Amino acid sequence: KWHLYLGEPEESKRCRFTLIDFKSKIVSVNIGANAYLCVGNELPGDGALPAIPTEISRFLDGSTQGDGVQSDDISKAENARAAALKEFQSDVRGGVMLGASAWGYGDVDLGLFYGKMGALAGFDVSLRHLGGTNECMNMPRVPGYNGWYAEGQLYAYLYAKFGIRINLGFWKDEIDLVDAEIGGVLRMGMPNPTYFTGKARVKVRLLAGLVDIDRKFQFECGARCDLIHGNDLDNFKLFGACSLGDTLKNVGWDKDNA
């Protein structure tokens, strides 16, 4: 086994760069980026694409009812699905993984007026060399071309909020004049099978909710291949351990009374 890792897909293991990190009572700004490159005949997570940032997945999958993101049940379900598939992961013989993301956040506090804004965007690409016994769990075919299969994803998220503070002594509150968010993710894989999936959301609230727009968009093209190696039950452990017992329930059977 050999590999060269310059960071890894996991967020905490990426190469991180901070370009601006400024804080004051009035203005705070944070701008940075991270990246990774993995090459070898073994890859982190067998070359599976990493999860998109949590703030994006929660925004895309959150409820359209009420203020803000109310639910991330779909994100939890997708993460559970990915974790379950690792038990039957494909025979990956290496390849190349690379990805990067960049972000910028800014807050302004002028006493009476306040504002928050931010942007996050990134991509991930995985080109894997699959073993000959690989096949798709959800369709009868062997994926890729000459054992090579590529997947990628592109994501972006922007938000902005501006408002005023009211302090009448007996009543204090913040009124959002503009509260807007937009985000999306595009995933693809090729060849054999080739698929594209996309998801986007636009959410805009103006004048403390006087104007409220919340729309979700989703599309799928082709069929996604869930990779497995051989028979699904080949590596399934029905018994973790086995030992002989005694005819009496409260005794048990070990080397001393065998």
PDB file of C-alpha atoms in Angstrom:
ATOM      1  CA  LYS A   1       0.000   0.000   0.000  1.00  0.00           C
ATOM      2  CA  TRP A   2       1.177   3.515  -0.766  1.00  0.00           C
ATOM      3  CA  HIS A   3      -0.372   6.946  -0.763  1.00  0.00           C
ATOM      4  CA  LEU A   4       0.393  10.660  -0.782  1.00  0.00           C
ATOM      5  CA  TYR A   5      -2.045  12.781   1.209  1.00  0.00           C
ATOM      6  CA  LEU A   6      -1.932  16.572   1.301  1.00  0.00           C
ATOM      7  CA  GLY A   7      -4.817  16.852   3.701  1.00  0.00           C
ATOM      8  CA  GLU A   8      -7.893  14.607   3.639  1.00  0.00           C
ATOM      9  CA  PRO A   9     -11.549  15.112   2.669  1.00  0.00           C
ATOM     10  CA  GLU A  10     -12.657  15.311   6.316  1.00  0.00           C
ATOM     11  CA  GLU A  11     -13.130  18.957   7.274  1.00  0.00           C
ATOM     12  CA  SER A  12     -10.765  18.877  10.263  1.00  0.00           C
ATOM     13  CA  LYS A  13      -7.956  17.235   8.242  1.00  0.00           C
ATOM     14  CA  ARG A  14      -7.824  19.612   5.271  1.00  0.00           C
ATOM     15  CA  CYS A  15      -5.057  22.097   4.578  1.00  0.00           C
ATOM     16  CA  ARG A  16      -6.493  25.362   5.861  1.00  0.00           C
ATOM     17  CA  PHE A  17      -5.618  28.913   4.839  1.00  0.00           C
ATOM     18  CA  THR A  18      -6.814  32.043   6.633  1.00  0.00           C
ATOM     19  CA  LEU A  19      -6.591  35.139   4.448  1.00  0.00           C
ATOM     20  CA  ILE A  20      -8.350  37.692   6.675  1.00  0.00           C
ATOM     21  CA  ASP A  21      -9.453  37.365  10.289  1.00  0.00           C
ATOM     22  CA  PHE A  22     -10.346  40.805  11.627  1.00  0.00           C
ATOM     23  CA  LYS A  23     -12.584  41.618  14.604  1.00  0.00           C
ATOM     24  CA  SER A  24     -13.641  44.900  16.153  1.00  0.00           C
ATOM     25  CA  LYS A  25     -16.695  46.269  17.950  1.00  0.00           C
ATOM     26  CA  ILE A  26     -18.160  47.516  14.664  1.00  0.00           C
ATOM     27  CA  VAL A  27     -16.910  45.164  11.956  1.00  0.00           C
ATOM     28  CA  SER A  28     -15.695  41.562  11.848  1.00  0.00           C
ATOM     29  CA  VAL A  29     -14.456  39.795   8.728  1.00  0.00           C
ATOM     30  CA  ASN A  30     -13.284  36.226   8.177  1.00  0.00           C
ATOM     31  CA  ILE A  31     -12.093  34.999   4.779  1.00  0.00           C
ATOM     32  CA  GLY A  32     -10.353  31.690   4.181  1.00  0.00           C
ATOM     33  CA  ALA A  33     -10.106  28.483   2.225  1.00  0.00           C
ATOM     34  CA  ASN A  34      -9.174  24.834   2.587  1.00  0.00           C
ATOM     35  CA  ALA A  35      -8.097  22.090   0.205  1.00  0.00           C
ATOM     36  CA  TYR A  36      -6.878  18.514  -0.029  1.00  0.00           C
ATOM     37  CA  LEU A  37      -5.245  16.138  -2.520  1.00  0.00           C
ATOM     38  CA  CYS A  38      -5.058  12.364  -2.076  1.00  0.00           C
ATOM     39  CA  VAL A  39      -3.260   9.998  -4.467  1.00  0.00           C
ATOM     40  CA  GLY A  40      -2.411   6.323  -4.086  1.00  0.00           C
ATOM     41  CA  ASN A  41      -3.665   2.753  -4.219  1.00  0.00           C
ATOM     42  CA  GLU A  42      -5.682   3.438  -1.066  1.00  0.00           C
ATOM     43  CA  LEU A  43      -7.955   6.421  -0.484  1.00  0.00           C
ATOM     44  CA  PRO A  44      -9.693   7.883   2.592  1.00  0.00           C
ATOM     45  CA  GLY A  45     -13.157   6.369   2.895  1.00  0.00           C
ATOM     46  CA  ASP A  46     -12.450   4.244  -0.200  1.00  0.00           C
ATOM     47  CA  GLY A  47     -12.762   7.393  -2.307  1.00  0.00           C
ATOM     48  CA  ALA A  48     -16.348   8.216  -1.377  1.00  0.00           C
ATOM     49  CA  LEU A  49     -17.269  11.893  -1.742  1.00  0.00           C
ATOM     50  CA  PRO A  50     -17.347  13.746   1.594  1.00  0.00           C
ATOM     51  CA  ALA A  51     -20.521  15.276   2.971  1.00  0.00           C
ATOM     52  CA  ILE A  52     -21.206  18.872   1.986  1.00  0.00           C
ATOM     53  CA  PRO A  53     -20.855  21.489   4.762  1.00  0.00           C
ATOM     54  CA  THR A  54     -23.480  21.180   7.490  1.00  0.00           C
ATOM     55  CA  GLU A  55     -24.862  24.697   7.072  1.00  0.00           C
ATOM     56  CA  ILE A  56     -25.621  23.999   3.411  1.00  0.00           C
ATOM     57  CA  SER A  57     -27.246  20.611   3.951  1.00  0.00           C
ATOM     58  CA  ARG A  58     -29.417  21.986   6.751  1.00  0.00           C
ATOM     59  CA  PHE A  59     -30.500  24.925   4.625  1.00  0.00           C
ATOM     60  CA  LEU A  60     -31.324  22.750   1.609  1.00  0.00           C
ATOM     61  CA  ASP A  61     -33.187  20.090   3.584  1.00  0.00           C
ATOM     62  CA  GLY A  62     -34.795  22.296   6.230  1.00  0.00           C
ATOM     63  CA  SER A  63     -38.499  22.940   6.586  1.00  0.00           C
ATOM     64  CA  THR A  64     -40.199  25.598   4.486  1.00  0.00           C
ATOM     65  CA  GLN A  65     -42.546  26.351   7.403  1.00  0.00           C
ATOM     66  CA  GLY A  66     -41.789  29.182   9.799  1.00  0.00           C
ATOM     67  CA  ASP A  67     -38.588  31.119  10.368  1.00  0.00           C
ATOM     68  CA  GLY A  68     -35.176  29.718   9.646  1.00  0.00           C
ATOM     69  CA  VAL A  69     -34.231  26.100   9.188  1.00  0.00           C
ATOM     70  CA  GLN A  70     -36.529  23.947  11.280  1.00  0.00           C
ATOM     71  CA  SER A  71     -35.490  20.416  10.397  1.00  0.00           C
ATOM     72  CA  ASP A  72     -32.501  18.507   9.058  1.00  0.00           C
ATOM     73  CA  ASP A  73     -34.107  15.052   9.124  1.00  0.00           C
ATOM     74  CA  ILE A  74     -33.298  14.472   5.447  1.00  0.00           C
ATOM     75  CA  SER A  75     -29.630  15.282   6.042  1.00  0.00           C
ATOM     76  CA  LYS A  76     -29.552  12.819   8.945  1.00  0.00           C
ATOM     77  CA  ALA A  77     -31.136  10.149   6.766  1.00  0.00           C
ATOM     78  CA  GLU A  78     -28.590  10.680   3.976  1.00  0.00           C
ATOM     79  CA  ASN A  79     -25.690  10.518   6.447  1.00  0.00           C
ATOM     80  CA  ALA A  80     -27.092   7.297   7.925  1.00  0.00           C
ATOM     81  CA  ARG A  81     -27.444   5.836   4.442  1.00  0.00           C
ATOM     82  CA  ALA A  82     -23.807   6.654   3.631  1.00  0.00           C
ATOM     83  CA  ALA A  83     -22.622   5.126   6.900  1.00  0.00           C
ATOM     84  CA  ALA A  84     -24.609   1.935   6.256  1.00  0.00           C
ATOM     85  CA  LEU A  85     -23.156   1.547   2.765  1.00  0.00           C
ATOM     86  CA  LYS A  86     -19.620   1.551   4.206  1.00  0.00           C
ATOM     87  CA  GLU A  87     -20.334  -1.910   5.604  1.00  0.00           C
ATOM     88  CA  PHE A  88     -20.604  -3.161   2.016  1.00  0.00           C
ATOM     89  CA  GLN A  89     -18.093  -0.807   0.406  1.00  0.00           C
ATOM     90  CA  SER A  90     -16.619  -1.557  -2.973  1.00  0.00           C
ATOM     91  CA  ASP A  91     -13.208  -3.023  -3.773  1.00  0.00           C
ATOM     92  CA  VAL A  92     -11.317   0.208  -4.437  1.00  0.00           C
ATOM     93  CA  ARG A  93      -7.775  -0.107  -5.762  1.00  0.00           C
ATOM     94  CA  GLY A  94      -6.816   3.529  -5.434  1.00  0.00           C
ATOM     95  CA  GLY A  95      -7.132   6.650  -7.507  1.00  0.00           C
ATOM     96  CA  VAL A  96      -7.180  10.397  -7.014  1.00  0.00           C
ATOM     97  CA  MET A  97      -9.267  12.640  -4.776  1.00  0.00           C
ATOM     98  CA  LEU A  98      -9.139  16.411  -4.625  1.00  0.00           C
ATOM     99  CA  GLY A  99     -11.309  19.224  -3.383  1.00  0.00           C
ATOM    100  CA  ALA A 100     -11.369  22.755  -2.058  1.00  0.00           C
ATOM    101  CA  SER A 101     -13.722  25.269  -0.511  1.00  0.00           C
ATOM    102  CA  ALA A 102     -13.609  28.985   0.175  1.00  0.00           C
ATOM    103  CA  TRP A 103     -15.654  31.192   2.464  1.00  0.00           C
ATOM    104  CA  GLY A 104     -16.155  34.780   3.498  1.00  0.00           C
ATOM    105  CA  TYR A 105     -18.185  36.084   6.457  1.00  0.00           C
ATOM    106  CA  GLY A 106     -18.789  39.610   7.640  1.00  0.00           C
ATOM    107  CA  ASP A 107     -20.745  41.269  10.455  1.00  0.00           C
ATOM    108  CA  VAL A 108     -21.498  44.981  10.866  1.00  0.00           C
ATOM    109  CA  ASP A 109     -22.882  46.525  14.063  1.00  0.00           C
ATOM    110  CA  LEU A 110     -23.654  50.240  13.916  1.00  0.00           C
ATOM    111  CA  GLY A 111     -25.847  50.327  16.986  1.00  0.00           C
ATOM    112  CA  LEU A 112     -29.147  51.226  15.352  1.00  0.00           C
ATOM    113  CA  PHE A 113     -28.378  49.221  12.208  1.00  0.00           C
ATOM    114  CA  TYR A 114     -26.871  45.767  11.882  1.00  0.00           C
ATOM    115  CA  GLY A 115     -25.918  43.450   9.063  1.00  0.00           C
ATOM    116  CA  LYS A 116     -24.609  39.954   8.491  1.00  0.00           C
ATOM    117  CA  MET A 117     -23.477  38.378   5.251  1.00  0.00           C
ATOM    118  CA  GLY A 118     -21.541  35.372   4.097  1.00  0.00           C
ATOM    119  CA  ALA A 119     -20.701  33.061   1.238  1.00  0.00           C
ATOM    120  CA  LEU A 120     -19.392  29.500   1.021  1.00  0.00           C
ATOM    121  CA  ALA A 121     -18.535  27.493  -2.090  1.00  0.00           C
ATOM    122  CA  GLY A 122     -16.526  24.409  -2.928  1.00  0.00           C
ATOM    123  CA  PHE A 123     -16.089  21.229  -4.920  1.00  0.00           C
ATOM    124  CA  ASP A 124     -14.952  17.623  -4.539  1.00  0.00           C
ATOM    125  CA  VAL A 125     -13.777  15.164  -7.210  1.00  0.00           C
ATOM    126  CA  SER A 126     -13.038  11.453  -6.847  1.00  0.00           C
ATOM    127  CA  LEU A 127     -11.585   9.234  -9.581  1.00  0.00           C
ATOM    128  CA  ARG A 128     -11.439   5.635  -8.378  1.00  0.00           C
ATOM    129  CA  HIS A 129      -9.978   2.448  -9.827  1.00  0.00           C
ATOM    130  CA  LEU A 130     -12.480  -0.272  -8.961  1.00  0.00           C
ATOM    131  CA  GLY A 131     -11.846  -3.983  -8.634  1.00  0.00           C
ATOM    132  CA  GLY A 132     -13.299  -6.440 -11.104  1.00  0.00           C
ATOM    133  CA  THR A 133     -15.892  -7.819  -8.693  1.00  0.00           C
ATOM    134  CA  ASN A 134     -17.637  -4.499  -8.187  1.00  0.00           C
ATOM    135  CA  GLU A 135     -21.239  -4.039  -9.194  1.00  0.00           C
ATOM    136  CA  CYS A 136     -24.045  -1.633  -8.443  1.00  0.00           C
ATOM    137  CA  MET A 137     -26.280  -2.534  -5.544  1.00  0.00           C
ATOM    138  CA  ASN A 138     -29.325  -0.938  -7.163  1.00  0.00           C
ATOM    139  CA  MET A 139     -28.855  -2.065 -10.779  1.00  0.00           C
ATOM    140  CA  PRO A 140     -27.375  -5.090 -12.600  1.00  0.00           C
ATOM    141  CA  ARG A 141     -24.201  -3.631 -14.058  1.00  0.00           C
ATOM    142  CA  VAL A 142     -20.476  -3.211 -13.457  1.00  0.00           C
ATOM    143  CA  PRO A 143     -19.699   0.525 -13.195  1.00  0.00           C
ATOM    144  CA  GLY A 144     -17.010   2.553 -14.898  1.00  0.00           C
ATOM    145  CA  TYR A 145     -14.756   2.217 -17.926  1.00  0.00           C
ATOM    146  CA  ASN A 146     -11.880  -0.258 -17.662  1.00  0.00           C
ATOM    147  CA  GLY A 147     -12.343  -0.163 -13.917  1.00  0.00           C
ATOM    148  CA  TRP A 148     -12.301   3.647 -13.551  1.00  0.00           C
ATOM    149  CA  TYR A 149     -15.268   5.601 -12.212  1.00  0.00           C
ATOM    150  CA  ALA A 150     -15.479   9.331 -11.448  1.00  0.00           C
ATOM    151  CA  GLU A 151     -17.786  11.291  -9.164  1.00  0.00           C
ATOM    152  CA  GLY A 152     -17.929  14.943  -8.225  1.00  0.00           C
ATOM    153  CA  GLN A 153     -19.973  17.591  -6.472  1.00  0.00           C
ATOM    154  CA  LEU A 154     -20.212  21.375  -6.553  1.00  0.00           C
ATOM    155  CA  TYR A 155     -21.923  23.432  -3.853  1.00  0.00           C
ATOM    156  CA  ALA A 156     -22.527  27.074  -2.928  1.00  0.00           C
ATOM    157  CA  TYR A 157     -24.400  29.080  -0.301  1.00  0.00           C
ATOM    158  CA  LEU A 158     -24.933  32.820   0.219  1.00  0.00           C
ATOM    159  CA  TYR A 159     -26.847  34.745   2.856  1.00  0.00           C
ATOM    160  CA  ALA A 160     -27.411  38.374   3.844  1.00  0.00           C
ATOM    161  CA  LYS A 161     -29.355  39.985   6.662  1.00  0.00           C
ATOM    162  CA  PHE A 162     -29.861  43.670   7.380  1.00  0.00           C
ATOM    163  CA  GLY A 163     -32.088  45.289   9.977  1.00  0.00           C
ATOM    164  CA  ILE A 164     -32.644  47.894  12.655  1.00  0.00           C
ATOM    165  CA  ARG A 165     -32.724  47.749  16.449  1.00  0.00           C
ATOM    166  CA  ILE A 166     -35.494  49.395  18.424  1.00  0.00           C
ATOM    167  CA  ASN A 167     -35.008  50.359  22.065  1.00  0.00           C
ATOM    168  CA  LEU A 168     -37.894  52.198  23.714  1.00  0.00           C
ATOM    169  CA  GLY A 169     -36.832  51.338  27.224  1.00  0.00           C
ATOM    170  CA  PHE A 170     -39.859  49.171  27.925  1.00  0.00           C
ATOM    171  CA  TRP A 171     -39.510  47.329  24.576  1.00  0.00           C
ATOM    172  CA  LYS A 172     -36.427  46.117  22.754  1.00  0.00           C
ATOM    173  CA  ASP A 173     -36.367  44.215  19.485  1.00  0.00           C
ATOM    174  CA  GLU A 174     -34.534  43.625  16.219  1.00  0.00           C
ATOM    175  CA  ILE A 175     -36.445  43.980  12.972  1.00  0.00           C
ATOM    176  CA  ASP A 176     -34.994  42.282   9.893  1.00  0.00           C
ATOM    177  CA  LEU A 177     -35.573  44.476   6.866  1.00  0.00           C
ATOM    178  CA  VAL A 178     -33.829  42.006   4.534  1.00  0.00           C
ATOM    179  CA  ASP A 179     -33.184  38.339   5.263  1.00  0.00           C
ATOM    180  CA  ALA A 180     -32.139  36.363   2.194  1.00  0.00           C
ATOM    181  CA  GLU A 181     -30.502  32.980   1.613  1.00  0.00           C
ATOM    182  CA  ILE A 182     -29.744  30.973  -1.506  1.00  0.00           C
ATOM    183  CA  GLY A 183     -27.877  27.687  -1.870  1.00  0.00           C
ATOM    184  CA  GLY A 184     -27.492  24.643  -4.042  1.00  0.00           C
ATOM    185  CA  VAL A 185     -25.545  21.470  -4.725  1.00  0.00           C
ATOM    186  CA  LEU A 186     -24.872  19.571  -7.950  1.00  0.00           C
ATOM    187  CA  ARG A 187     -23.594  15.984  -7.967  1.00  0.00           C
ATOM    188  CA  MET A 188     -22.568  13.773 -10.852  1.00  0.00           C
ATOM    189  CA  GLY A 189     -20.918  10.451 -11.671  1.00  0.00           C
ATOM    190  CA  MET A 190     -19.687   8.807 -14.881  1.00  0.00           C
ATOM    191  CA  PRO A 191     -19.346   6.673 -16.908  1.00  0.00           C
ATOM    192  CA  ASN A 192     -21.676   3.647 -16.898  1.00  0.00           C
ATOM    193  CA  PRO A 193     -23.862   4.754 -15.289  1.00  0.00           C
ATOM    194  CA  THR A 194     -23.879   8.514 -15.758  1.00  0.00           C
ATOM    195  CA  TYR A 195     -26.052  10.533 -13.429  1.00  0.00           C
ATOM    196  CA  PHE A 196     -26.683  14.133 -12.421  1.00  0.00           C
ATOM    197  CA  THR A 197     -28.585  15.295  -9.360  1.00  0.00           C
ATOM    198  CA  GLY A 198     -29.222  18.813  -8.203  1.00  0.00           C
ATOM    199  CA  LYS A 199     -30.895  20.595  -5.342  1.00  0.00           C
ATOM    200  CA  ALA A 200     -31.407  24.308  -4.673  1.00  0.00           C
ATOM    201  CA  ARG A 201     -33.348  26.580  -2.365  1.00  0.00           C
ATOM    202  CA  VAL A 202     -34.187  30.286  -2.321  1.00  0.00           C
ATOM    203  CA  LYS A 203     -35.482  31.962   0.828  1.00  0.00           C
ATOM    204  CA  VAL A 204     -36.247  35.679   1.099  1.00  0.00           C
ATOM    205  CA  ARG A 205     -38.012  37.591   3.888  1.00  0.00           C
ATOM    206  CA  LEU A 206     -38.510  41.350   3.591  1.00  0.00           C
ATOM    207  CA  LEU A 207     -39.792  43.881   6.099  1.00  0.00           C
ATOM    208  CA  ALA A 208     -39.986  41.436   9.025  1.00  0.00           C
ATOM    209  CA  GLY A 209     -41.933  38.880   7.007  1.00  0.00           C
ATOM    210  CA  LEU A 210     -44.292  41.167   5.107  1.00  0.00           C
ATOM    211  CA  VAL A 211     -42.870  39.568   1.960  1.00  0.00           C
ATOM    212  CA  ASP A 212     -41.965  35.894   2.373  1.00  0.00           C
ATOM    213  CA  ILE A 213     -40.607  33.686  -0.417  1.00  0.00           C
ATOM    214  CA  ASP A 214     -39.351  30.137   0.130  1.00  0.00           C
ATOM    215  CA  ARG A 215     -38.870  27.796  -2.820  1.00  0.00           C
ATOM    216  CA  LYS A 216     -37.077  24.468  -3.307  1.00  0.00           C
ATOM    217  CA  PHE A 217     -35.934  22.956  -6.590  1.00  0.00           C
ATOM    218  CA  GLN A 218     -34.668  19.455  -7.279  1.00  0.00           C
ATOM    219  CA  PHE A 219     -33.842  17.365 -10.342  1.00  0.00           C
ATOM    220  CA  GLU A 220     -32.369  13.979 -11.224  1.00  0.00           C
ATOM    221  CA  CYS A 221     -31.024  12.683 -14.488  1.00  0.00           C
ATOM    222  CA  GLY A 222     -29.816   9.109 -14.899  1.00  0.00           C
ATOM    223  CA  ALA A 223     -29.427   6.541 -12.129  1.00  0.00           C
ATOM    224  CA  ARG A 224     -26.919   6.651  -9.291  1.00  0.00           C
ATOM    225  CA  CYS A 225     -24.785   3.555  -8.666  1.00  0.00           C
ATOM    226  CA  ASP A 226     -24.439   2.366  -5.059  1.00  0.00           C
ATOM    227  CA  LEU A 227     -21.229   0.363  -5.130  1.00  0.00           C
ATOM    228  CA  ILE A 228     -20.756  -2.973  -3.382  1.00  0.00           C
ATOM    229  CA  HIS A 229     -18.077  -5.649  -3.529  1.00  0.00           C
ATOM    230  CA  GLY A 230     -19.342  -9.147  -4.346  1.00  0.00           C
ATOM    231  CA  ASN A 231     -22.266 -10.486  -2.355  1.00  0.00           C
ATOM    232  CA  ASP A 232     -23.884  -8.076   0.119  1.00  0.00           C
ATOM    233  CA  LEU A 233     -23.719 -10.715   2.878  1.00  0.00           C
ATOM    234  CA  ASP A 234     -20.141 -11.914   2.308  1.00  0.00           C
ATOM    235  CA  ASN A 235     -18.765  -9.823   5.174  1.00  0.00           C
ATOM    236  CA  PHE A 236     -21.864  -9.782   7.320  1.00  0.00           C
ATOM    237  CA  LYS A 237     -21.136 -11.050  10.854  1.00  0.00           C
ATOM    238  CA  LEU A 238     -24.115 -12.979  12.167  1.00  0.00           C
ATOM    239  CA  PHE A 239     -22.294 -13.940  15.405  1.00  0.00           C
ATOM    240  CA  GLY A 240     -19.676 -11.769  17.023  1.00  0.00           C
ATOM    241  CA  ALA A 241     -18.586 -14.562  19.406  1.00  0.00           C
ATOM    242  CA  CYS A 242     -19.629 -18.062  20.423  1.00  0.00           C
ATOM    243  CA  SER A 243     -18.933 -20.113  23.580  1.00  0.00           C
ATOM    244  CA  LEU A 244     -20.211 -23.388  25.052  1.00  0.00           C
ATOM    245  CA  GLY A 245     -22.469 -23.367  28.091  1.00  0.00           C
ATOM    246  CA  ASP A 246     -23.572 -25.660  30.919  1.00  0.00           C
ATOM    247  CA  THR A 247     -26.814 -27.572  31.261  1.00  0.00           C
ATOM    248  CA  LEU A 248     -27.597 -25.331  34.227  1.00  0.00           C
ATOM    249  CA  LYS A 249     -28.626 -21.812  33.339  1.00  0.00           C
ATOM    250  CA  ASN A 250     -26.843 -20.163  36.249  1.00  0.00           C
ATOM    251  CA  VAL A 251     -23.474 -21.929  35.851  1.00  0.00           C
ATOM    252  CA  GLY A 252     -22.166 -21.672  32.304  1.00  0.00           C
ATOM    253  CA  TRP A 253     -19.420 -23.812  30.806  1.00  0.00           C
ATOM    254  CA  ASP A 254     -15.766 -22.802  30.716  1.00  0.00           C
ATOM    255  CA  LYS A 255     -12.388 -24.564  30.956  1.00  0.00           C
ATOM    256  CA  ASP A 256     -12.868 -25.280  34.667  1.00  0.00           C
ATOM    257  CA  ASN A 257     -16.097 -27.268  34.342  1.00  0.00           C
ATOM    258  CA  ALA A 258     -15.777 -28.568  30.784  1.00  0.00           C
TER     259      ALA A 258
END
